[in-house]
Short mmCIF file of C-alpha atoms in Angstrom, two decimals:
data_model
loop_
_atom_site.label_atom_id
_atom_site.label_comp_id
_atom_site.label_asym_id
_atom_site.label_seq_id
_atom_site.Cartn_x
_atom_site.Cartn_y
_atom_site.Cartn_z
CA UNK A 1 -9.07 19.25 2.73
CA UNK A 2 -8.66 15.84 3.95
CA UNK A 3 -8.36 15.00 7.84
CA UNK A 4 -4.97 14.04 7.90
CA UNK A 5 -3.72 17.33 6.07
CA UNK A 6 -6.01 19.55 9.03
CA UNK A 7 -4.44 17.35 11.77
CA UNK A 8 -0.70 17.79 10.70
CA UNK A 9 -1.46 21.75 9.84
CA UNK A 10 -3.22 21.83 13.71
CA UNK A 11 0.47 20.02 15.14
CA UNK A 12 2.38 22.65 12.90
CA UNK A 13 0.31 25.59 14.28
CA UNK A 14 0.65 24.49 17.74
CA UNK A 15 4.84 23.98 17.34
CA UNK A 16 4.64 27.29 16.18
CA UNK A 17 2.39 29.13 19.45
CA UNK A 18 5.36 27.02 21.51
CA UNK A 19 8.29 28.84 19.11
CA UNK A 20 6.59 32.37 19.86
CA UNK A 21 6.39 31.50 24.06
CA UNK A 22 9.27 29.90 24.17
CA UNK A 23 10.91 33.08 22.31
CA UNK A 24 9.94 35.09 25.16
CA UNK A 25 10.34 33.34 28.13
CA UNK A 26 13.26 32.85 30.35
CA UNK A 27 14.27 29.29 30.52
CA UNK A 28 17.53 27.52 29.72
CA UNK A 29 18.09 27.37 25.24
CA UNK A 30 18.33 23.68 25.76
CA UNK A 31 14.88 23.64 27.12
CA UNK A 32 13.21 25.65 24.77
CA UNK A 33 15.18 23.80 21.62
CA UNK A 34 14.17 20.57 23.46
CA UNK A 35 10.17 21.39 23.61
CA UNK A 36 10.41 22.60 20.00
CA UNK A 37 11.72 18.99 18.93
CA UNK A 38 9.24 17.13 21.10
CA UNK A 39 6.46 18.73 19.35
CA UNK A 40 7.60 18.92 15.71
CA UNK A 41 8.37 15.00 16.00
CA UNK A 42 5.15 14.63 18.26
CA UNK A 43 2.84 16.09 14.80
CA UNK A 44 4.64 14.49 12.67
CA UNK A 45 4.18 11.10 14.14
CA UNK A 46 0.85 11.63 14.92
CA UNK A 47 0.24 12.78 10.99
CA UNK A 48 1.23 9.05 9.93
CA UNK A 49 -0.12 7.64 12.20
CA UNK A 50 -3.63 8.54 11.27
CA UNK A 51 -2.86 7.25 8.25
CA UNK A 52 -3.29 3.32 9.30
CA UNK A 53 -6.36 4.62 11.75
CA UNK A 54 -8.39 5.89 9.12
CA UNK A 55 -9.66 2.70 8.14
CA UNK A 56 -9.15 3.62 4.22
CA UNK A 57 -7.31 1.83 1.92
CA UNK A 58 -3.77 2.34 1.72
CA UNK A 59 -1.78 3.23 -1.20
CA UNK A 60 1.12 1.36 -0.46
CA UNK A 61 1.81 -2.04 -2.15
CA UNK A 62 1.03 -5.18 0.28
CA UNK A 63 3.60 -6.90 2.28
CA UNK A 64 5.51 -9.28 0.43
CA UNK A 65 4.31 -12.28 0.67
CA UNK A 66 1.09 -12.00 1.56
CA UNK A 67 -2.13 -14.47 2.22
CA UNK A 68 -4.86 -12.69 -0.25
CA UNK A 69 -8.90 -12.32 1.82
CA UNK A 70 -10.43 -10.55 -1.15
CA UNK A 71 -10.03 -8.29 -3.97
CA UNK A 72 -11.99 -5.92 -5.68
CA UNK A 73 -11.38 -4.28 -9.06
CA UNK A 74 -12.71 -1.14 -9.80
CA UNK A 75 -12.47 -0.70 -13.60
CA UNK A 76 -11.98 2.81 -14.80
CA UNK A 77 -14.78 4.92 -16.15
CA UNK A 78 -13.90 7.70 -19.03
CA UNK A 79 -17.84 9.02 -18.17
CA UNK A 80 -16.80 9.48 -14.29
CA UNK A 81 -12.94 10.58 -14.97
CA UNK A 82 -11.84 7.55 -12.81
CA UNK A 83 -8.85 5.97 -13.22
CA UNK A 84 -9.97 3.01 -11.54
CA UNK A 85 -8.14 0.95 -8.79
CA UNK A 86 -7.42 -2.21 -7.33
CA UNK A 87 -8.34 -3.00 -3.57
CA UNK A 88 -6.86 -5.52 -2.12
CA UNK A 89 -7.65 -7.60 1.36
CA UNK A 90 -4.18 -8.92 2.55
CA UNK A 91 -2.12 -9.78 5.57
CA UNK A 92 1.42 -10.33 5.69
CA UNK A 93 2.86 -14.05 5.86
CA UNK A 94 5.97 -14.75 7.33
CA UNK A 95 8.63 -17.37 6.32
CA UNK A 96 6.62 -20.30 7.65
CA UNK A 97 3.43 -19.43 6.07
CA UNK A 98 1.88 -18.39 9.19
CA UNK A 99 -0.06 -14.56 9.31
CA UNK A 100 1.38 -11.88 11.01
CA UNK A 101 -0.93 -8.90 12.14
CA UNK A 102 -3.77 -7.96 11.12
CA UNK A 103 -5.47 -7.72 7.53
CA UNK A 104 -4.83 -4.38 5.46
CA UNK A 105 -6.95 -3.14 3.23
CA UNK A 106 -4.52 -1.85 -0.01
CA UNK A 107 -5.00 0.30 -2.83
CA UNK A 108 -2.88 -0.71 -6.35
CA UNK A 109 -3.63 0.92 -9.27
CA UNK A 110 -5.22 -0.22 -12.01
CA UNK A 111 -3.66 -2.60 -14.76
CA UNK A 112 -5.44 -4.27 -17.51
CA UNK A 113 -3.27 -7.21 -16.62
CA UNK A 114 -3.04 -6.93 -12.72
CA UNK A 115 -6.41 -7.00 -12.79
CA UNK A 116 -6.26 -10.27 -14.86
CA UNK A 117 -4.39 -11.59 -12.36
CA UNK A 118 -6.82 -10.87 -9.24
CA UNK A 119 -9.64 -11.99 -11.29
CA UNK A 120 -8.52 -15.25 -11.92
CA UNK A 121 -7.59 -15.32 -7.85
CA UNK A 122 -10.64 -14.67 -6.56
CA UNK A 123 -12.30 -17.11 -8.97
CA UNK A 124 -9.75 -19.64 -7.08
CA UNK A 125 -10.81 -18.04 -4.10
CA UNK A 126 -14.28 -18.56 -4.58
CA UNK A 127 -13.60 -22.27 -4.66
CA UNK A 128 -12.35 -22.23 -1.46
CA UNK A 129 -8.61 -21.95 -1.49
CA UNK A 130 -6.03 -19.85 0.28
CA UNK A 131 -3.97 -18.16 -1.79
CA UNK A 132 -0.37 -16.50 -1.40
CA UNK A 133 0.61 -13.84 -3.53
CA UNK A 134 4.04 -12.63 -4.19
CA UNK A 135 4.59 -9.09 -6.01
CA UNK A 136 7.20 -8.01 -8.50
CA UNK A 137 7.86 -5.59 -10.73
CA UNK A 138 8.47 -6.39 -15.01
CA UNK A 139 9.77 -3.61 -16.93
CA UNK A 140 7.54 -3.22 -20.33
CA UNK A 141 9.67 -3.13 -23.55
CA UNK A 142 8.02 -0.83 -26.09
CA UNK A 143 6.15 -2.97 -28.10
CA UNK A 144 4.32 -4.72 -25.73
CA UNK A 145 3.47 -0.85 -24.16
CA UNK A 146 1.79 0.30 -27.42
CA UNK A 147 0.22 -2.74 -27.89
CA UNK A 148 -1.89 -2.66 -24.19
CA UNK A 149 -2.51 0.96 -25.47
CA UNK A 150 -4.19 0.24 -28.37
CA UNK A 151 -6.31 -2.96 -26.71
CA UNK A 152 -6.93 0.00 -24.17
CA UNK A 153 -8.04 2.32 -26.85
CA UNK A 154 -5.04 5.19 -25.86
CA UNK A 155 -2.76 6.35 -28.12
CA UNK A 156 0.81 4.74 -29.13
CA UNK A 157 3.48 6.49 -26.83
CA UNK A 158 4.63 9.51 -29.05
CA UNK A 159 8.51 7.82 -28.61
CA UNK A 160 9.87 5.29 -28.90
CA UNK A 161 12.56 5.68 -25.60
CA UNK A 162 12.21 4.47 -22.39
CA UNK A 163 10.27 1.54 -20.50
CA UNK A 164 7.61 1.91 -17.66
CA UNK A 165 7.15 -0.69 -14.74
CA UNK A 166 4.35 -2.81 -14.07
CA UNK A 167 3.50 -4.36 -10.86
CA UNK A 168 3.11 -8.12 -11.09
CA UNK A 169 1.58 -10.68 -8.88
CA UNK A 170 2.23 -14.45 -8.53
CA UNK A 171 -0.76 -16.19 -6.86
CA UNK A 172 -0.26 -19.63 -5.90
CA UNK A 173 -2.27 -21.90 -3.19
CA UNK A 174 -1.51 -21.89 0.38
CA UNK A 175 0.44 -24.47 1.95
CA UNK A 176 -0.40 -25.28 5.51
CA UNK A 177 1.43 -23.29 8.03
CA UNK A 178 5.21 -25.03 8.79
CA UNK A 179 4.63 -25.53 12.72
CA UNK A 180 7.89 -26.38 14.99
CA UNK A 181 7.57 -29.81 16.38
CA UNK A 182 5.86 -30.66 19.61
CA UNK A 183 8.28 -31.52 22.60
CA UNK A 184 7.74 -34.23 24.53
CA UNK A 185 7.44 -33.49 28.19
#
């Protein structure tokens, strides 16, 4: 069991040991109701919140936009029975192309093509640019489905309804931050 999962069971134990007191004590129903509510939203805050202090990558997808540190791409191995991921260094960029917060380290998963896409960023990367990425999401038609299935050595989809999304990203270079302008004084 994972940390997070023992830490939000813990919370729900402990609103429970205040249900059974509180059942047989003799204070006002507001009070007791009120105590129960404090803790249940007290664990459940505190369960996602551990989620941004484990210092893991998140699954979520990055801010959009946001000013790309690093990537890595973990390919998938049949021999291991991983699926592979994409990890992605990123911090969120506001409208004037200035950071905001910290970096985040994100988890995508993998994409023969997304991971195109990173590779050819970091090589851009490597020669010293910033880079801004935008995300979106393309709907597959069919065709172009069973055709990354067969470069990926799975089979063709066994029908031929219905389209799956894949995440996108546009990378593009950095433009310097858009500053207000200095008042004279």
């Amino acid at each position: 069991m994972n940390i997070p999962l023992l830490l939000g069971l813990a919370y729900a134990a402990l609103g429970a040991l205040l249900l059974s007191l509180n059942l047989a004590t003799k204070y006002r129903r507001e009070i007791k109701i009120g105590a129960i509510v404090a803790v249940t939203l007290l664990y459940i805050g505190s369960y996602h919140g551990a989620q941004n202090l484990r210092g893991w990558a998140i699954a979520d997808a990055p801010p959009n936009p946001f000013k790309l540190h690093w990537a890595v791409v973990e390919e998938p191995d049949k021999a291991a029975g991983t699926k592979g991921a994409i990890y992605i260094l990123a911090q969120k960029l506001n409208s004037r192309n200035i950071t905001v917060g910290k970096p985040r380290l994100y988890q995508l998963q993998f994409s023969p093509e997304l991971a195109e896409q990173v590779d050819q960023a970091l090589k851009k990367k490597e020669d010293g640019r910033d880079l801004q990425a935008r995300l979106s999401y393309k709907a597959a038609n069919p065709e172009e489905l069973d055709k990354l299935r067969k470069r990926d050595g799975q089979k063709s989809r066994p029908d031929a309804a219905g389209e799956e999304e894949s995440l996108k990203m546009e990378f593009r270079e950095l433009k310097a931050p858009q500053l207000p302008p200095k008042s004279d004084q």
